[in-house]
PDB file of C-alpha atoms and ligand atoms in Angstrom:
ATOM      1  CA  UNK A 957       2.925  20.281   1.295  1.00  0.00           C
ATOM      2  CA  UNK A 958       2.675  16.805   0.217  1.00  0.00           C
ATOM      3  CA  UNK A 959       5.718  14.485   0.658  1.00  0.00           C
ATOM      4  CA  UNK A 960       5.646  11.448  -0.489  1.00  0.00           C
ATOM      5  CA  UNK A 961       8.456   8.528  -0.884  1.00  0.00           C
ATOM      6  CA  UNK A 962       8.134   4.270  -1.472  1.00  0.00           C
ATOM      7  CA  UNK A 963       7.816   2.465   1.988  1.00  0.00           C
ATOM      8  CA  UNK A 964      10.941   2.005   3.596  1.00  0.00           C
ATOM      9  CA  UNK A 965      12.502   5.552   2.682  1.00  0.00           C
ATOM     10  CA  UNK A 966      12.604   6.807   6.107  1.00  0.00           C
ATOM     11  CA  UNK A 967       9.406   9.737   5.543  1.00  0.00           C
ATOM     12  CA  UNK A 968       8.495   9.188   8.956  1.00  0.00           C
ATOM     13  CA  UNK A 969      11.266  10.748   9.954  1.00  0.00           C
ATOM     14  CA  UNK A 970      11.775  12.933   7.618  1.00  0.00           C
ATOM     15  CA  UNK A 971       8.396  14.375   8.773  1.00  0.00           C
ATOM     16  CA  UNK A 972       9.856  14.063  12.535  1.00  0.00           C
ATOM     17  CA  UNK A 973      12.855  16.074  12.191  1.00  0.00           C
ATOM     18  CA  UNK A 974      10.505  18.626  10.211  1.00  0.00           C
ATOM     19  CA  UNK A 975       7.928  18.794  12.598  1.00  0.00           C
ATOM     20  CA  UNK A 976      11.289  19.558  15.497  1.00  0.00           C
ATOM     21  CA  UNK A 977      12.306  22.119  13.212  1.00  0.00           C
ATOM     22  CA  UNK A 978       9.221  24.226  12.778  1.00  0.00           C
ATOM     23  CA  UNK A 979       6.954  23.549  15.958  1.00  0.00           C
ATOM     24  CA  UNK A 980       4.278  25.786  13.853  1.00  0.00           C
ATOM     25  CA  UNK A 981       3.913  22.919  11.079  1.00  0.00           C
ATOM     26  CA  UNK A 982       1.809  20.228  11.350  1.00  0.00           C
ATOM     27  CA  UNK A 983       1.142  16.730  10.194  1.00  0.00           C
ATOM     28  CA  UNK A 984      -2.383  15.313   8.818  1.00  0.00           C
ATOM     29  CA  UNK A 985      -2.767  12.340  10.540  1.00  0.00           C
ATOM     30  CA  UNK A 986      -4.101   9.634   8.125  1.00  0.00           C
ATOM     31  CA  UNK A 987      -7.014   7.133   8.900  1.00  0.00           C
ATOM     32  CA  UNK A 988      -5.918   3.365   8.358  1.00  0.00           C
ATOM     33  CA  UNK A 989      -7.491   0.110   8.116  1.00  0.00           C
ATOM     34  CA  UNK A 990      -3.682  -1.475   8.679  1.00  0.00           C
ATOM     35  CA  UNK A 991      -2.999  -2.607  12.156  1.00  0.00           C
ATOM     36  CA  UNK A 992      -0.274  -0.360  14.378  1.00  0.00           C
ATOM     37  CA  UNK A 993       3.325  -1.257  14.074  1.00  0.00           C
ATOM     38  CA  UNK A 994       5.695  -1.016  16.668  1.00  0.00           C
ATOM     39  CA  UNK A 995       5.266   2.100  18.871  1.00  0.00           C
ATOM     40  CA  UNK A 996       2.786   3.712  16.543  1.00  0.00           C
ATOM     41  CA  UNK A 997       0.612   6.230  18.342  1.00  0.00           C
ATOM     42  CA  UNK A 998      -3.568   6.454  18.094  1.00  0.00           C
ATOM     43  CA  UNK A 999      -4.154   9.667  16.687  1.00  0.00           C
ATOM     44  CA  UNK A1000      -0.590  10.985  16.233  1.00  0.00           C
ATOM     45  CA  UNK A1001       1.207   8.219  13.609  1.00  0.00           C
ATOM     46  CA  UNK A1002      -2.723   7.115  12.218  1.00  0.00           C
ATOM     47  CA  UNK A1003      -5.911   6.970  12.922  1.00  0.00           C
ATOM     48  CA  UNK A1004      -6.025   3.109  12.829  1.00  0.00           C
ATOM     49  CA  UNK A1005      -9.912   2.391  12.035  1.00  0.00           C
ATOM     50  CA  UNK A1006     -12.099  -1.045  10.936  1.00  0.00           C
ATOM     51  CA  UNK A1007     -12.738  -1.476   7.783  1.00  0.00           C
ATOM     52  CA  UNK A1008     -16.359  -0.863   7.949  1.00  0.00           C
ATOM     53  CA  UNK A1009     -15.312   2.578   9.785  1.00  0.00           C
ATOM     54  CA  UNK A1010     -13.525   3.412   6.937  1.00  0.00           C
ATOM     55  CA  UNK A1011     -16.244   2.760   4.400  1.00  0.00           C
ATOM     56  CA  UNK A1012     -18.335   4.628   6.596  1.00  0.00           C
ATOM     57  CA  UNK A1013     -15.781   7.710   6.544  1.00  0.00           C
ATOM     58  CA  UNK A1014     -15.609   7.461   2.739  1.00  0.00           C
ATOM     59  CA  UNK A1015     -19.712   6.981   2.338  1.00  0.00           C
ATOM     60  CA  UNK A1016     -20.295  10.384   4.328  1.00  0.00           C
ATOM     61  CA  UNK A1017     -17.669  11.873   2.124  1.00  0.00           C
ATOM     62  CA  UNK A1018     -15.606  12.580   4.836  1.00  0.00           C
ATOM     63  CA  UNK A1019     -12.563  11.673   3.110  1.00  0.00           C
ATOM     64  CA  UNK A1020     -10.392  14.329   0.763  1.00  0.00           C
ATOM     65  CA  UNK A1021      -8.414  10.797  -1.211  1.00  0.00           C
ATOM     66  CA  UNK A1022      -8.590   7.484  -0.442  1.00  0.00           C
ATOM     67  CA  UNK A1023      -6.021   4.481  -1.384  1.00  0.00           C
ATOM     68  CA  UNK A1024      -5.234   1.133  -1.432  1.00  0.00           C
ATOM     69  CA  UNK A1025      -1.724   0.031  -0.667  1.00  0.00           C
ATOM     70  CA  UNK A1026      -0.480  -2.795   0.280  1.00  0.00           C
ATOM     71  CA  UNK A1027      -4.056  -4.805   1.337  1.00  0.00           C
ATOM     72  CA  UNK A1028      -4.882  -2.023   3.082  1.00  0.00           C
ATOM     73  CA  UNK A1029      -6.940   1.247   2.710  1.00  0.00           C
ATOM     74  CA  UNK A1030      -5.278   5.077   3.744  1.00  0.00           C
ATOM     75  CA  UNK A1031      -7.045   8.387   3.590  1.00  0.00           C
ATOM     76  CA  UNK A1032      -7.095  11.584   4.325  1.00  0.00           C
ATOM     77  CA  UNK A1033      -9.275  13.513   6.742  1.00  0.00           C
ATOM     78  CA  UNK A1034     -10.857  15.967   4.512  1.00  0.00           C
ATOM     79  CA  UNK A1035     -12.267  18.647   7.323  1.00  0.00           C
ATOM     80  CA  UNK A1036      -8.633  18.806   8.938  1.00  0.00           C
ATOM     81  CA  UNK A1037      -7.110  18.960   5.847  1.00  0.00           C
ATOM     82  CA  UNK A1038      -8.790  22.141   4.435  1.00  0.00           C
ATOM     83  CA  UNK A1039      -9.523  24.027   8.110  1.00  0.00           C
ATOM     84  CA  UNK A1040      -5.412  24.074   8.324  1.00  0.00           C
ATOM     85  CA  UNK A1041      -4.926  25.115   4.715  1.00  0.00           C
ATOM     86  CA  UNK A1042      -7.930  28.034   5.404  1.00  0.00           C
ATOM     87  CA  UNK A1043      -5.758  28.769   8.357  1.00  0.00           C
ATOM     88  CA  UNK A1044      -2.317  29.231   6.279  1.00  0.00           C
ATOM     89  CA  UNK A1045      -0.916  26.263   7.741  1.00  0.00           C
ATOM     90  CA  UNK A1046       1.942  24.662   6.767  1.00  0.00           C
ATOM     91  CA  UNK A1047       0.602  21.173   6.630  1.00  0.00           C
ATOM     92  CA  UNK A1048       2.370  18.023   5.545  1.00  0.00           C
ATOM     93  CA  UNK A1049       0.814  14.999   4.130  1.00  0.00           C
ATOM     94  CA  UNK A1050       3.003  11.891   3.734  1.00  0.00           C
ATOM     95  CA  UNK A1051       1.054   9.967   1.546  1.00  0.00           C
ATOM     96  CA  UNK A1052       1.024   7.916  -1.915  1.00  0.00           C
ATOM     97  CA  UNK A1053       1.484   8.647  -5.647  1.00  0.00           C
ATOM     98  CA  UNK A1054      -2.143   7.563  -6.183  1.00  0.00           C
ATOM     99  CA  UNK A1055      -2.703  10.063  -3.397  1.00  0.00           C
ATOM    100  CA  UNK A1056      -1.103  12.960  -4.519  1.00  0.00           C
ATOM    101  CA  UNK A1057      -2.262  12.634  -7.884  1.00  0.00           C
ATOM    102  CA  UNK A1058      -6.117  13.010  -6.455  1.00  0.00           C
ATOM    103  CA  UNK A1059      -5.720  15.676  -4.184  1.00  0.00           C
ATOM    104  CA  UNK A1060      -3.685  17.528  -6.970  1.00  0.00           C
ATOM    105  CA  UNK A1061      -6.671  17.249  -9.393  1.00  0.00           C
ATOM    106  CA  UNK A1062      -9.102  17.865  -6.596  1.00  0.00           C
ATOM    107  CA  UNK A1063      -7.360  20.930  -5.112  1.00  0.00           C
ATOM    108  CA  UNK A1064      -4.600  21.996  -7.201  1.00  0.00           C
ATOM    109  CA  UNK A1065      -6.348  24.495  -9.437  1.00  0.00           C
ATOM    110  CA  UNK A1066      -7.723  26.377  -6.326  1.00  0.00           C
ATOM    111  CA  UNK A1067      -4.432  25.843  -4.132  1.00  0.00           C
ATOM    112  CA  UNK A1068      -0.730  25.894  -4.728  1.00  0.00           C
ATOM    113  CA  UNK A1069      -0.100  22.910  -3.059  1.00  0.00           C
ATOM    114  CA  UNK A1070       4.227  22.059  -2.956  1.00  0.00           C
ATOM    115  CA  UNK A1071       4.744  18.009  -3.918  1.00  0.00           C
ATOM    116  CA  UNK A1072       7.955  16.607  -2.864  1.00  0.00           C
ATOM    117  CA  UNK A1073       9.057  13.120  -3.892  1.00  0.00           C
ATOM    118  CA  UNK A1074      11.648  11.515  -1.912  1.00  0.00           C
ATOM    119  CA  UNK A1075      13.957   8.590  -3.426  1.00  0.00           C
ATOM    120  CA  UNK A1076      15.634   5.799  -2.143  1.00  0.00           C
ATOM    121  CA  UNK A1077      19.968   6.513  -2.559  1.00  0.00           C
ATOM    122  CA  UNK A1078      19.310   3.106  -4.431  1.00  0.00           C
ATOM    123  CA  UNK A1079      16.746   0.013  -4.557  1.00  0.00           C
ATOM    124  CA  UNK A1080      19.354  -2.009  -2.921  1.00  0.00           C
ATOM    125  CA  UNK A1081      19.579   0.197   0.237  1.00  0.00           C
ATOM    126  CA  UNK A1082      15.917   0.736   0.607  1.00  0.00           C
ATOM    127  CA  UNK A1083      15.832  -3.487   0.373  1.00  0.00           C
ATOM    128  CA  UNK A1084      18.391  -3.103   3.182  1.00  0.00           C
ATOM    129  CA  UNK A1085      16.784  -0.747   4.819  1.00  0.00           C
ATOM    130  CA  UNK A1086      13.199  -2.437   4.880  1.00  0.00           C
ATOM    131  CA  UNK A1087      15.115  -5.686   5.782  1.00  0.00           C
ATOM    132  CA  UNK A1088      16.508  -3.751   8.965  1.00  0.00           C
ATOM    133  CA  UNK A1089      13.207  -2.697   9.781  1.00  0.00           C
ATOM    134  CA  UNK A1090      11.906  -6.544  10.725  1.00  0.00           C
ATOM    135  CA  UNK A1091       8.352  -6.088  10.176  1.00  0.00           C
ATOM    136  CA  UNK A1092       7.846  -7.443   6.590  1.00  0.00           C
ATOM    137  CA  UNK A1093       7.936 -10.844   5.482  1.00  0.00           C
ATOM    138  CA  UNK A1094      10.661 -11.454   2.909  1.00  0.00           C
ATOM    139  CA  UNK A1095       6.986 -11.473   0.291  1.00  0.00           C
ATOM    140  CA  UNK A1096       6.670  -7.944   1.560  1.00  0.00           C
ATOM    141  CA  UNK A1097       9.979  -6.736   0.963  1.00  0.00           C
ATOM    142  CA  UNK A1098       9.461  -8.139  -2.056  1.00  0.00           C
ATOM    143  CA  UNK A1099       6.246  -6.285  -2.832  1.00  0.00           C
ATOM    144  CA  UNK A1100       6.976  -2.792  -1.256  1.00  0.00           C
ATOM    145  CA  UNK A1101      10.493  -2.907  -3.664  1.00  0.00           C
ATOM    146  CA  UNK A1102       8.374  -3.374  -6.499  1.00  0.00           C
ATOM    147  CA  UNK A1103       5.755  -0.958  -5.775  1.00  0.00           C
ATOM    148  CA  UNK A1104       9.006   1.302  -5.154  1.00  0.00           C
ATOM    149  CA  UNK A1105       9.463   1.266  -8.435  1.00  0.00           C
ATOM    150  CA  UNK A1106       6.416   1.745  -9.743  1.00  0.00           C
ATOM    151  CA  UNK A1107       6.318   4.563  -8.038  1.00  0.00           C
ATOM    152  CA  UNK A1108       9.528   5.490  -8.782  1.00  0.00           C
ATOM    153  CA  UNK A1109       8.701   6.459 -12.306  1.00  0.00           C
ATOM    154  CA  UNK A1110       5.570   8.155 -11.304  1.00  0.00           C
ATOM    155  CA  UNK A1111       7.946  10.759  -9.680  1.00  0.00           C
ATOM    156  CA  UNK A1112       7.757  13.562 -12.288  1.00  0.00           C
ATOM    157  CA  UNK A1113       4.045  14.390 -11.125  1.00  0.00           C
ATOM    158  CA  UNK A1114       5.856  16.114  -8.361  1.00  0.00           C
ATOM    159  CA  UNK A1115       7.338  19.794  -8.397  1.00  0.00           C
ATOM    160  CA  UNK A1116      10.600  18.859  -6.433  1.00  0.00           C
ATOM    161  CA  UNK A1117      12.604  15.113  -6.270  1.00  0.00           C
ATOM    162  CA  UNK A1118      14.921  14.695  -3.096  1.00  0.00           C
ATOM    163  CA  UNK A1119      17.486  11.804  -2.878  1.00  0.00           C
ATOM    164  CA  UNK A1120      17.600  10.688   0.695  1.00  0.00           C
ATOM    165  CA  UNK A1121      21.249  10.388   1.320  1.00  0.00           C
ATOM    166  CA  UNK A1122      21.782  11.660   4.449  1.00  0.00           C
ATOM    167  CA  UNK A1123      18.604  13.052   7.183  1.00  0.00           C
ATOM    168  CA  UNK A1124      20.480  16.235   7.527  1.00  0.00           C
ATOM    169  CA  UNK A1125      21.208  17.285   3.904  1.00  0.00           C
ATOM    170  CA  UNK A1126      17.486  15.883   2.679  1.00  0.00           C
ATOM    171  CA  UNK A1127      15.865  17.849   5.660  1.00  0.00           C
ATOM    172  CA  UNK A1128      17.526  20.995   4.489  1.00  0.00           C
ATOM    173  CA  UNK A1129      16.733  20.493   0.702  1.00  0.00           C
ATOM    174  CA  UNK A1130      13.207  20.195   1.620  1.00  0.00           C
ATOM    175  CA  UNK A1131      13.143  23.265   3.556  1.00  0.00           C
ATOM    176  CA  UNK A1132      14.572  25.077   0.771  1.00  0.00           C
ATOM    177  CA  UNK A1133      12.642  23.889  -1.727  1.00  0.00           C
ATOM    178  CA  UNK A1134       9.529  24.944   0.137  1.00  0.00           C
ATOM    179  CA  UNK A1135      10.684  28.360   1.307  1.00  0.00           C
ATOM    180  CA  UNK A1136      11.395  28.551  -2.702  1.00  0.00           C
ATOM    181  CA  UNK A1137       8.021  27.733  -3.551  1.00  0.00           C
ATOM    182  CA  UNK A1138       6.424  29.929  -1.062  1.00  0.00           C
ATOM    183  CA  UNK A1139       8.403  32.881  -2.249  1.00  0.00           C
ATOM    184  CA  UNK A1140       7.432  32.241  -6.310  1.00  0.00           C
ATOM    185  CA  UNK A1141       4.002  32.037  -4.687  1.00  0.00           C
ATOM    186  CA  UNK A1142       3.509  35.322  -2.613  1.00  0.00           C
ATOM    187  CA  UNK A1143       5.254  36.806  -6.165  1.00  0.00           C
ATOM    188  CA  UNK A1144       2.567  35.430  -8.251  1.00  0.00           C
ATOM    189  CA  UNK A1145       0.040  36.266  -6.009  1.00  0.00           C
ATOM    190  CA  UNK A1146       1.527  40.021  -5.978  1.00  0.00           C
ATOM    191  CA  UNK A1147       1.602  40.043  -9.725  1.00  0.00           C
ATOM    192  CA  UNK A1148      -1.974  38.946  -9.775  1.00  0.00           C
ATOM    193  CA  UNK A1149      -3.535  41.676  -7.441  1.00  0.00           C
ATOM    194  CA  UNK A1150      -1.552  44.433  -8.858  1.00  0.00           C
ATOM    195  CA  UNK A1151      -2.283  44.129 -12.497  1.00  0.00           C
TER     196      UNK A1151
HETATM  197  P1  5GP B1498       2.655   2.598   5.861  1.00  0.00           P
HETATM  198  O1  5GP B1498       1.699   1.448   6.083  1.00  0.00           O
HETATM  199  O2  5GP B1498       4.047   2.120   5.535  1.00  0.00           O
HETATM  200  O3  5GP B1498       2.600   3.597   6.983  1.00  0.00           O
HETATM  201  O4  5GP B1498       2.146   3.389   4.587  1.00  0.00           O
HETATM  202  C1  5GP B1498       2.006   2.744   3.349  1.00  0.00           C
HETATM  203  C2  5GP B1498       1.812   3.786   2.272  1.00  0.00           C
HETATM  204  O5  5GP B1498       0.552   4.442   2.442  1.00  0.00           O
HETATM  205  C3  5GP B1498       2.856   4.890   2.276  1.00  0.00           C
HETATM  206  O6  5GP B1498       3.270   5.127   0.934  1.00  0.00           O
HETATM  207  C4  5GP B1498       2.111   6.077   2.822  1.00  0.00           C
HETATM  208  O7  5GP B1498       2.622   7.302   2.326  1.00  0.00           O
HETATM  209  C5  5GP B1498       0.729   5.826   2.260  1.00  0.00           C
HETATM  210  N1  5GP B1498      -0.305   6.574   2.981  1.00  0.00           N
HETATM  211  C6  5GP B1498      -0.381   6.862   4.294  1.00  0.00           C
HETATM  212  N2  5GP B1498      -1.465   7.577   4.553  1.00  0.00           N
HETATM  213  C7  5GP B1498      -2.113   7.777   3.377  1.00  0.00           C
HETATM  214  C8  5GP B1498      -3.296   8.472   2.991  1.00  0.00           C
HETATM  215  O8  5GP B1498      -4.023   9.061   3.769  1.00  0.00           O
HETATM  216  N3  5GP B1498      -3.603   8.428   1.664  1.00  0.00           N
HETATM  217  C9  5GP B1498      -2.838   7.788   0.754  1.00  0.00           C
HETATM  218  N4  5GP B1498      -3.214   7.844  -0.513  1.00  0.00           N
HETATM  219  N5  5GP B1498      -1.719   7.141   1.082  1.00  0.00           N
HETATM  220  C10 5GP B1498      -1.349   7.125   2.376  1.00  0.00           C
END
């Protein structure tokens, strides 16, 4: 499953209260050139890497996507990545629209892969709520609310949209949009081997 929302629209935790709720699902844990913030864990929040490091990664193909956001570059363990989907994993990946849209063309032929996009209630709360945050300069806030709305209208590349009102209610929509999409799948998948 890849979720994906503009900086500031509380994924993170999203991802958290997921991760509480099914102890069998699990999180791909980026590699990042960015620095860690706050009580961001080695390993469990990124794996926070130099930049050479990174080229390195990418050089040796070791890398499913990788981005540029924000001055910094993001990607995605590729050998993690497909050993949990061989496994049947439920796997989350909180990543970017540019993101998404490579693994999709990558891997979306030969996978069903579930994209949820999750929106700010409005631009002026996620300003508030980046503002609470007090990590960005008032340039970044800046920067992050127009990249918000970039991606923003790149939202239709997913399968499923999720305002994020309230944790509780946008928890619950994203659990039933997946078990949805699971269910269509094992259908298809039936149809398929008995025709
Ligand atoms: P942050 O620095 O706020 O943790 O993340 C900045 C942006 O990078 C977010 O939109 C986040 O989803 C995205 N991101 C994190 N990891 C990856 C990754 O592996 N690949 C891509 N494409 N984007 C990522």
């Amino acid at each position: 499953m890849i979720l994906s929302a503009p900086s500031g629209c509380g994924k993170t935790t999203i991802v958290d209260r997921l991760l509480k709720r099914h102890p069998d699902w699990e999180r791909s844990v980026s590699v990042t050139t960015r620095s860690s913030r706050g009580s961001e864990k080695e390993g469990q929040d990124y794996f926070f890497v130099t930049a050479k490091a990174f080229r390195d990664m990418e050089a040796k193909g070791d890398l499913l996507e990788s981005a540029k956001v924000f001055d910094h570059y993001y990607g995605t363990p590729k050998s993690f990545v497909l050993q949990r989907i061989k496994e049947g994993k439920v796997l989350m990946l909180a990543i970017d629209v540019q993101g998404t849209r490579n693994i999709l063309k990558s891997l979306g032929q030969k996978l069903s892969i579930a994209s949820i996009f999750v929106l700010p209630p409005s631009l002026k709360v996620l300003r508030e709520r980046l503002e609470g945050r007090k990590t960005d300069t008032p340039e970044d806030i800046d920067r992050r609310i127009s990249m918000a709305q970039e991606e923003i209208k790149l939202a239709r590349i997913y399968d499923c949209t999720v305002m994020n009102q309230t944790l509780e209610h946008t928890v619950i929509e994203v659990e039933n949009f997946l078990e949805k999409f699971q269910r269509e799948r094992r259908k298809s998948s039936h149809a398929i081997h008995t025709t």
